[in-house]
PDB file of N, CA and C and ligand atoms in Angstrom:
ATOM      1  N   MET A  76       0.832  -1.208   0.000  1.00 69.00           N
ATOM      2  CA  MET A  76       0.000   0.000   0.000  1.00 69.00           C
ATOM      3  C   MET A  76       0.866   1.256   0.000  1.00 69.00           C
ATOM      4  N   ALA A  77       1.051   1.831  -1.152  1.00 73.00           N
ATOM      5  CA  ALA A  77       1.926   2.992  -1.267  1.00 73.00           C
ATOM      6  C   ALA A  77       1.343   4.197  -0.524  1.00 73.00           C
ATOM      7  N   THR A  78       0.016   4.328  -0.558  1.00 72.00           N
ATOM      8  CA  THR A  78      -0.601   5.494   0.086  1.00 72.00           C
ATOM      9  C   THR A  78      -0.391   5.444   1.593  1.00 72.00           C
ATOM     10  N   ASN A  79      -0.408   4.252   2.138  1.00 64.00           N
ATOM     11  CA  ASN A  79      -0.160   4.104   3.569  1.00 64.00           C
ATOM     12  C   ASN A  79       1.237   4.576   3.933  1.00 64.00           C
ATOM     13  N   LYS A  80       2.200   4.222   3.108  1.00 67.00           N
ATOM     14  CA  LYS A  80       3.590   4.637   3.372  1.00 67.00           C
ATOM     15  C   LYS A  80       3.700   6.152   3.383  1.00 67.00           C
ATOM     16  N   ILE A  81       3.020   6.767   2.411  1.00 51.00           N
ATOM     17  CA  ILE A  81       3.068   8.230   2.331  1.00 51.00           C
ATOM     18  C   ILE A  81       2.460   8.835   3.581  1.00 51.00           C
ATOM     19  N   LEU A  82       1.361   8.257   4.040  1.00 57.00           N
ATOM     20  CA  LEU A  82       0.719   8.761   5.259  1.00 57.00           C
ATOM     21  C   LEU A  82       1.664   8.654   6.447  1.00 57.00           C
ATOM     22  N   VAL A  83       2.314   7.507   6.574  1.00 59.00           N
ATOM     23  CA  VAL A  83       3.240   7.300   7.687  1.00 59.00           C
ATOM     24  C   VAL A  83       4.401   8.285   7.592  1.00 59.00           C
ATOM     25  N   MET A  84       4.910   8.468   6.379  1.00 60.00           N
ATOM     26  CA  MET A  84       6.011   9.409   6.185  1.00 60.00           C
ATOM     27  C   MET A  84       5.611  10.823   6.602  1.00 60.00           C
ATOM     28  N   SER A  85       4.394  11.240   6.202  1.00 56.00           N
ATOM     29  CA  SER A  85       3.983  12.594   6.570  1.00 56.00           C
ATOM     30  C   SER A  85       3.800  12.717   8.073  1.00 56.00           C
ATOM     31  N   LEU A  86       3.330  11.665   8.698  1.00 52.00           N
ATOM     32  CA  LEU A  86       3.203  11.711  10.161  1.00 52.00           C
ATOM     33  C   LEU A  86       4.573  11.874  10.813  1.00 52.00           C
ATOM     34  N   ILE A  87       5.555  11.175  10.265  1.00 48.00           N
ATOM     35  CA  ILE A  87       6.911  11.281  10.813  1.00 48.00           C
ATOM     36  C   ILE A  87       7.448  12.695  10.629  1.00 48.00           C
ATOM     37  N   ILE A  88       7.192  13.261   9.455  1.00 47.00           N
ATOM     38  CA  ILE A  88       7.681  14.615   9.181  1.00 47.00           C
ATOM     39  C   ILE A  88       7.007  15.626  10.105  1.00 47.00           C
ATOM     40  N   VAL A  89       5.689  15.493  10.248  1.00 53.00           N
ATOM     41  CA  VAL A  89       4.959  16.396  11.141  1.00 53.00           C
ATOM     42  C   VAL A  89       5.465  16.225  12.572  1.00 53.00           C
ATOM     43  N   GLY A  90       5.693  14.977  12.951  1.00 52.00           N
ATOM     44  CA  GLY A  90       6.198  14.699  14.294  1.00 52.00           C
ATOM     45  C   GLY A  90       7.556  15.323  14.515  1.00 52.00           C
ATOM     46  N   ALA A  91       8.402  15.262  13.503  1.00 61.00           N
ATOM     47  CA  ALA A  91       9.740  15.841  13.611  1.00 61.00           C
ATOM     48  C   ALA A  91       9.645  17.357  13.751  1.00 61.00           C
ATOM     49  N   MET A  92       8.693  17.951  13.030  1.00 62.00           N
ATOM     50  CA  MET A  92       8.525  19.397  13.112  1.00 62.00           C
ATOM     51  C   MET A  92       8.046  19.799  14.501  1.00 62.00           C
ATOM     52  N   LEU A  93       7.086  19.051  15.016  1.00 57.00           N
ATOM     53  CA  LEU A  93       6.606  19.337  16.373  1.00 57.00           C
ATOM     54  C   LEU A  93       7.730  19.109  17.375  1.00 57.00           C
ATOM     55  N   GLY A  94       8.498  18.056  17.158  1.00 59.00           N
ATOM     56  CA  GLY A  94       9.619  17.755  18.033  1.00 59.00           C
ATOM     57  C   GLY A  94      10.630  18.877  18.038  1.00 59.00           C
ATOM     58  N   GLY A  95      10.724  19.607  16.929  1.00 57.00           N
ATOM     59  CA  GLY A  95      11.647  20.733  16.861  1.00 57.00           C
ATOM     60  C   GLY A  95      11.144  21.914  17.661  1.00 57.00           C
ATOM     61  N   VAL A  96       9.836  21.999  17.843  1.00 53.00           N
ATOM     62  CA  VAL A  96       9.265  23.135  18.567  1.00 53.00           C
ATOM     63  C   VAL A  96       9.317  22.881  20.063  1.00 53.00           C
ATOM     64  N   ILE A  97       9.005  21.663  20.459  1.00 45.00           N
ATOM     65  CA  ILE A  97       8.844  21.361  21.881  1.00 45.00           C
ATOM     66  C   ILE A  97      10.136  21.570  22.699  1.00 45.00           C
ATOM     67  N   PRO A  98      11.331  21.206  22.187  1.00 48.00           N
ATOM     68  CA  PRO A  98      12.547  21.489  22.965  1.00 48.00           C
ATOM     69  C   PRO A  98      12.714  22.970  23.271  1.00 48.00           C
ATOM     70  N   GLY A  99      12.232  23.853  22.385  1.00 47.00           N
ATOM     71  CA  GLY A  99      12.299  25.282  22.628  1.00 47.00           C
ATOM     72  C   GLY A  99      11.462  25.669  23.833  1.00 47.00           C
ATOM     73  N   VAL A 100      10.427  24.887  24.114  1.00 46.00           N
ATOM     74  CA  VAL A 100       9.568  25.153  25.269  1.00 46.00           C
ATOM     75  C   VAL A 100      10.312  24.823  26.552  1.00 46.00           C
ATOM     76  N   THR A 101      11.073  23.749  26.518  1.00 47.00           N
ATOM     77  CA  THR A 101      11.714  23.280  27.739  1.00 47.00           C
ATOM     78  C   THR A 101      12.925  24.133  28.122  1.00 47.00           C
ATOM     79  N   THR A 102      13.505  24.873  27.157  1.00 50.00           N
ATOM     80  CA  THR A 102      14.698  25.651  27.461  1.00 50.00           C
ATOM     81  C   THR A 102      14.360  26.932  28.209  1.00 50.00           C
ATOM     82  N   GLY A 103      13.149  27.479  27.981  1.00 48.00           N
ATOM     83  CA  GLY A 103      12.776  28.709  28.657  1.00 48.00           C
ATOM     84  C   GLY A 103      11.999  28.413  29.926  1.00 48.00           C
ATOM     85  N   LYS A 104      11.910  29.422  30.762  1.00 53.00           N
ATOM     86  CA  LYS A 104      11.133  29.246  31.988  1.00 53.00           C
ATOM     87  C   LYS A 104       9.646  29.274  31.670  1.00 53.00           C
ATOM     88  N   THR A 105       9.292  30.136  30.740  1.00 58.00           N
ATOM     89  CA  THR A 105       7.888  30.213  30.355  1.00 58.00           C
ATOM     90  C   THR A 105       7.620  29.237  29.216  1.00 58.00           C
ATOM     91  N   ALA A 106       6.480  28.604  29.258  1.00 63.00           N
ATOM     92  CA  ALA A 106       6.136  27.629  28.234  1.00 63.00           C
ATOM     93  C   ALA A 106       5.586  28.342  27.013  1.00 63.00           C
ATOM     94  N   LYS A 107       6.459  28.600  26.075  1.00 72.00           N
ATOM     95  CA  LYS A 107       5.980  29.181  24.831  1.00 72.00           C
ATOM     96  C   LYS A 107       6.705  28.527  23.671  1.00 72.00           C
ATOM     97  N   ALA A 108       6.000  28.345  22.602  1.00 85.00           N
ATOM     98  CA  ALA A 108       6.605  27.761  21.414  1.00 85.00           C
ATOM     99  C   ALA A 108       7.038  28.884  20.496  1.00 85.00           C
ATOM    100  N   CYS A 109       8.261  28.813  20.040  1.00 90.00           N
ATOM    101  CA  CYS A 109       8.764  29.837  19.152  1.00 90.00           C
ATOM    102  C   CYS A 109       8.593  29.398  17.710  1.00 90.00           C
ATOM    103  N   PRO A 110       8.238  30.346  16.861  1.00 89.00           N
ATOM    104  CA  PRO A 110       8.206  30.012  15.440  1.00 89.00           C
ATOM    105  C   PRO A 110       9.616  29.712  14.967  1.00 89.00           C
ATOM    106  N   LEU A 111       9.753  28.716  14.130  1.00 86.00           N
ATOM    107  CA  LEU A 111      11.101  28.279  13.749  1.00 86.00           C
ATOM    108  C   LEU A 111      11.553  28.890  12.431  1.00 86.00           C
ATOM    109  N   TYR A 112      11.235  30.170  12.252  1.00 90.00           N
ATOM    110  CA  TYR A 112      11.739  30.826  11.055  1.00 90.00           C
ATOM    111  C   TYR A 112      12.976  31.620  11.431  1.00 90.00           C
ATOM    112  N   CYS A 113      13.853  31.800  10.480  1.00 94.00           N
ATOM    113  CA  CYS A 113      15.069  32.566  10.728  1.00 94.00           C
ATOM    114  C   CYS A 113      15.057  33.834   9.907  1.00 94.00           C
ATOM    115  N   LEU A 114      15.227  34.957  10.572  1.00 96.00           N
ATOM    116  CA  LEU A 114      15.419  36.210   9.860  1.00 96.00           C
ATOM    117  C   LEU A 114      16.892  36.314   9.472  1.00 96.00           C
ATOM    118  N   GLN A 115      17.194  37.252   8.572  1.00 96.00           N
ATOM    119  CA  GLN A 115      18.586  37.459   8.161  1.00 96.00           C
ATOM    120  C   GLN A 115      19.273  38.331   9.201  1.00 96.00           C
ATOM    121  N   VAL A 116      19.534  37.754  10.342  1.00 97.00           N
ATOM    122  CA  VAL A 116      20.094  38.521  11.452  1.00 97.00           C
ATOM    123  C   VAL A 116      21.618  38.483  11.377  1.00 97.00           C
ATOM    124  N   GLU A 117      22.208  39.670  11.349  1.00 97.00           N
ATOM    125  CA  GLU A 117      23.670  39.769  11.287  1.00 97.00           C
ATOM    126  C   GLU A 117      24.272  39.641  12.679  1.00 97.00           C
ATOM    127  N   TYR A 118      23.692  40.389  13.603  1.00 97.00           N
ATOM    128  CA  TYR A 118      24.153  40.314  14.981  1.00 97.00           C
ATOM    129  C   TYR A 118      23.064  40.862  15.879  1.00 97.00           C
ATOM    130  N   MET A 119      23.279  40.761  17.150  1.00 97.00           N
ATOM    131  CA  MET A 119      22.273  41.188  18.115  1.00 97.00           C
ATOM    132  C   MET A 119      22.931  42.073  19.163  1.00 97.00           C
ATOM    133  N   THR A 120      22.223  43.094  19.574  1.00 97.00           N
ATOM    134  CA  THR A 120      22.689  43.875  20.713  1.00 97.00           C
ATOM    135  C   THR A 120      21.602  43.865  21.779  1.00 97.00           C
ATOM    136  N   CYS A 121      22.017  43.943  23.027  1.00 96.00           N
ATOM    137  CA  CYS A 121      21.056  43.949  24.123  1.00 96.00           C
ATOM    138  C   CYS A 121      21.300  45.157  25.000  1.00 96.00           C
ATOM    139  N   LEU A 122      20.240  45.655  25.618  1.00 94.00           N
ATOM    140  CA  LEU A 122      20.369  46.774  26.554  1.00 94.00           C
ATOM    141  C   LEU A 122      21.400  46.453  27.626  1.00 94.00           C
ATOM    142  N   SER A 123      21.338  45.210  28.122  1.00 91.00           N
ATOM    143  CA  SER A 123      22.196  44.835  29.242  1.00 91.00           C
ATOM    144  C   SER A 123      23.658  44.701  28.836  1.00 91.00           C
ATOM    145  N   SER A 124      23.914  44.521  27.542  1.00 90.00           N
ATOM    146  CA  SER A 124      25.291  44.311  27.118  1.00 90.00           C
ATOM    147  C   SER A 124      25.853  45.533  26.405  1.00 90.00           C
ATOM    148  N   GLY A 125      25.098  46.616  26.398  1.00 89.00           N
ATOM    149  CA  GLY A 125      25.599  47.832  25.794  1.00 89.00           C
ATOM    150  C   GLY A 125      25.792  47.690  24.290  1.00 89.00           C
ATOM    151  N   ASP A 126      26.958  48.103  23.811  1.00 86.00           N
ATOM    152  CA  ASP A 126      27.216  48.085  22.375  1.00 86.00           C
ATOM    153  C   ASP A 126      27.765  46.755  21.881  1.00 86.00           C
ATOM    154  N   ALA A 127      27.972  45.808  22.782  1.00 95.00           N
ATOM    155  CA  ALA A 127      28.574  44.545  22.369  1.00 95.00           C
ATOM    156  C   ALA A 127      27.711  43.844  21.338  1.00 95.00           C
ATOM    157  N   LYS A 128      28.343  43.346  20.293  1.00 97.00           N
ATOM    158  CA  LYS A 128      27.625  42.601  19.265  1.00 97.00           C
ATOM    159  C   LYS A 128      27.568  41.136  19.686  1.00 97.00           C
ATOM    160  N   LEU A 129      26.371  40.674  19.863  1.00 97.00           N
ATOM    161  CA  LEU A 129      26.181  39.306  20.321  1.00 97.00           C
ATOM    162  C   LEU A 129      25.838  38.404  19.138  1.00 97.00           C
ATOM    163  N   PRO A 130      26.025  37.104  19.318  1.00 97.00           N
ATOM    164  CA  PRO A 130      25.669  36.179  18.236  1.00 97.00           C
ATOM    165  C   PRO A 130      24.193  36.335  17.894  1.00 97.00           C
ATOM    166  N   PRO A 131      23.852  36.259  16.622  1.00 96.00           N
ATOM    167  CA  PRO A 131      22.467  36.484  16.200  1.00 96.00           C
ATOM    168  C   PRO A 131      21.514  35.395  16.685  1.00 96.00           C
ATOM    169  N   ARG A 132      20.269  35.784  16.853  1.00 96.00           N
ATOM    170  CA  ARG A 132      19.196  34.831  17.089  1.00 96.00           C
ATOM    171  C   ARG A 132      18.279  34.859  15.863  1.00 96.00           C
ATOM    172  N   CYS A 133      17.610  33.764  15.661  1.00 96.00           N
ATOM    173  CA  CYS A 133      16.762  33.657  14.471  1.00 96.00           C
ATOM    174  C   CYS A 133      15.633  34.682  14.461  1.00 96.00           C
ATOM    175  N   ASN A 134      14.989  34.880  15.605  1.00 96.00           N
ATOM    176  CA  ASN A 134      13.880  35.824  15.663  1.00 96.00           C
ATOM    177  C   ASN A 134      13.704  36.297  17.097  1.00 96.00           C
ATOM    178  N   CYS A 135      12.803  37.236  17.278  1.00 95.00           N
ATOM    179  CA  CYS A 135      12.642  37.869  18.594  1.00 95.00           C
ATOM    180  C   CYS A 135      12.215  36.875  19.667  1.00 95.00           C
ATOM    181  N   CYS A 136      11.482  35.882  19.269  1.00 95.00           N
ATOM    182  CA  CYS A 136      11.014  34.911  20.250  1.00 95.00           C
ATOM    183  C   CYS A 136      12.199  34.191  20.883  1.00 95.00           C
ATOM    184  N   LEU A 137      13.246  33.973  20.098  1.00 94.00           N
ATOM    185  CA  LEU A 137      14.412  33.248  20.586  1.00 94.00           C
ATOM    186  C   LEU A 137      15.438  34.179  21.227  1.00 94.00           C
ATOM    187  N   ALA A 138      15.267  35.474  21.027  1.00 95.00           N
ATOM    188  CA  ALA A 138      16.212  36.434  21.584  1.00 95.00           C
ATOM    189  C   ALA A 138      15.765  36.847  22.979  1.00 95.00           C
ATOM    190  N   PRO A 139      16.715  37.225  23.820  1.00 94.00           N
ATOM    191  CA  PRO A 139      16.328  37.727  25.146  1.00 94.00           C
ATOM    192  C   PRO A 139      15.573  39.047  25.009  1.00 94.00           C
ATOM    193  N   LYS A 140      14.882  39.417  26.061  1.00 94.00           N
ATOM    194  CA  LYS A 140      14.151  40.681  26.025  1.00 94.00           C
ATOM    195  C   LYS A 140      15.127  41.848  26.032  1.00 94.00           C
ATOM    196  N   ASN A 141      14.623  42.978  25.542  1.00 95.00           N
ATOM    197  CA  ASN A 141      15.427  44.187  25.467  1.00 95.00           C
ATOM    198  C   ASN A 141      16.645  44.013  24.574  1.00 95.00           C
ATOM    199  N   CYS A 142      16.541  43.127  23.629  1.00 96.00           N
ATOM    200  CA  CYS A 142      17.618  42.968  22.658  1.00 96.00           C
ATOM    201  C   CYS A 142      17.129  43.425  21.296  1.00 96.00           C
ATOM    202  N   THR A 143      18.052  43.820  20.475  1.00 96.00           N
ATOM    203  CA  THR A 143      17.715  44.275  19.133  1.00 96.00           C
ATOM    204  C   THR A 143      18.394  43.371  18.118  1.00 96.00           C
ATOM    205  N   LEU A 144      17.607  42.899  17.186  1.00 97.00           N
ATOM    206  CA  LEU A 144      18.175  42.088  16.106  1.00 97.00           C
ATOM    207  C   LEU A 144      18.501  43.022  14.946  1.00 97.00           C
ATOM    208  N   HIS A 145      19.734  42.972  14.497  1.00 97.00           N
ATOM    209  CA  HIS A 145      20.163  43.805  13.373  1.00 97.00           C
ATOM    210  C   HIS A 145      20.200  42.936  12.132  1.00 97.00           C
ATOM    211  N   LEU A 146      19.346  43.256  11.197  1.00 97.00           N
ATOM    212  CA  LEU A 146      19.219  42.420  10.004  1.00 97.00           C
ATOM    213  C   LEU A 146      20.216  42.848   8.944  1.00 97.00           C
ATOM    214  N   SER A 147      20.449  41.933   8.002  1.00 97.00           N
ATOM    215  CA  SER A 147      21.442  42.202   6.965  1.00 97.00           C
ATOM    216  C   SER A 147      20.980  43.280   6.000  1.00 97.00           C
ATOM    217  N   ASP A 148      19.665  43.575   5.972  1.00 96.00           N
ATOM    218  CA  ASP A 148      19.222  44.666   5.102  1.00 96.00           C
ATOM    219  C   ASP A 148      19.221  45.996   5.861  1.00 96.00           C
ATOM    220  N   SER A 149      19.994  46.056   6.941  1.00 95.00           N
ATOM    221  CA  SER A 149      20.234  47.250   7.755  1.00 95.00           C
ATOM    222  C   SER A 149      18.992  47.743   8.487  1.00 95.00           C
ATOM    223  N   THR A 150      17.972  46.935   8.560  1.00 97.00           N
ATOM    224  CA  THR A 150      16.875  47.253   9.465  1.00 97.00           C
ATOM    225  C   THR A 150      17.144  46.559  10.793  1.00 97.00           C
ATOM    226  N   SER A 151      16.428  46.963  11.806  1.00 96.00           N
ATOM    227  CA  SER A 151      16.613  46.316  13.092  1.00 96.00           C
ATOM    228  C   SER A 151      15.258  46.131  13.775  1.00 96.00           C
ATOM    229  N   ILE A 152      15.183  45.131  14.611  1.00 96.00           N
ATOM    230  CA  ILE A 152      13.953  44.812  15.310  1.00 96.00           C
ATOM    231  C   ILE A 152      14.252  44.790  16.793  1.00 96.00           C
ATOM    232  N   HIS A 153      13.492  45.582  17.533  1.00 96.00           N
ATOM    233  CA  HIS A 153      13.673  45.541  18.985  1.00 96.00           C
ATOM    234  C   HIS A 153      12.740  44.504  19.583  1.00 96.00           C
ATOM    235  N   CYS A 154      13.305  43.660  20.432  1.00 94.00           N
ATOM    236  CA  CYS A 154      12.515  42.578  21.031  1.00 94.00           C
ATOM    237  C   CYS A 154      12.083  42.974  22.433  1.00 94.00           C
ATOM    238  N   LYS A 155      10.790  42.821  22.701  1.00 91.00           N
ATOM    239  CA  LYS A 155      10.295  43.191  24.020  1.00 91.00           C
ATOM    240  C   LYS A 155       9.894  41.958  24.801  1.00 91.00           C
TER     241      LYS A 155
HETATM  242  C1  NAG B 349      14.078  46.368  29.495  1.00 86.77           C
HETATM  243  O1  NAG B 349      14.485  47.709  29.567  1.00 86.77           O
HETATM  244  C2  NAG B 349      13.579  48.524  30.259  1.00 86.77           C
HETATM  245  C3  NAG B 349      14.073  49.959  30.143  1.00 86.77           C
HETATM  246  O2  NAG B 349      15.418  50.070  30.470  1.00 86.77           O
HETATM  247  C4  NAG B 349      13.513  48.056  31.714  1.00 86.77           C
HETATM  248  O3  NAG B 349      12.607  48.838  32.425  1.00 86.77           O
HETATM  249  C5  NAG B 349      13.030  46.624  31.742  1.00 86.77           C
HETATM  250  O4  NAG B 349      13.054  46.118  33.038  1.00 86.77           O
HETATM  251  C6  NAG B 349      13.929  45.750  30.868  1.00 86.77           C
HETATM  252  N1  NAG B 349      13.383  44.428  30.771  1.00 86.77           N
HETATM  253  C7  NAG B 349      14.116  43.333  30.884  1.00 86.77           C
HETATM  254  C8  NAG B 349      13.406  42.045  30.742  1.00 86.77           C
HETATM  255  O5  NAG B 349      15.338  43.388  31.064  1.00 86.77           O
END
């Protein structure tokens, strides 16, 4: 049954995607799922670290609060 195999495969893929989200929940204190998209972040700065350029985070959900993501198109996003 080829259709059955496809169904099982899609379940595995969906499961893997969910599995990718759930570990993000366990790393933070608050239970929230972060979207797993990546912006073109060049570097990150945080209020607490002053002007220091920190390693980029994919998006604001994954970045600490009061940090700014500096994108490669020279825009920036402040994370609250
Ligand atoms: C973020 O910065 C504001 C203004 O300096 C401060 O009041 C607030 O406590 C900071 N929040 C966090 C999570 O550090």
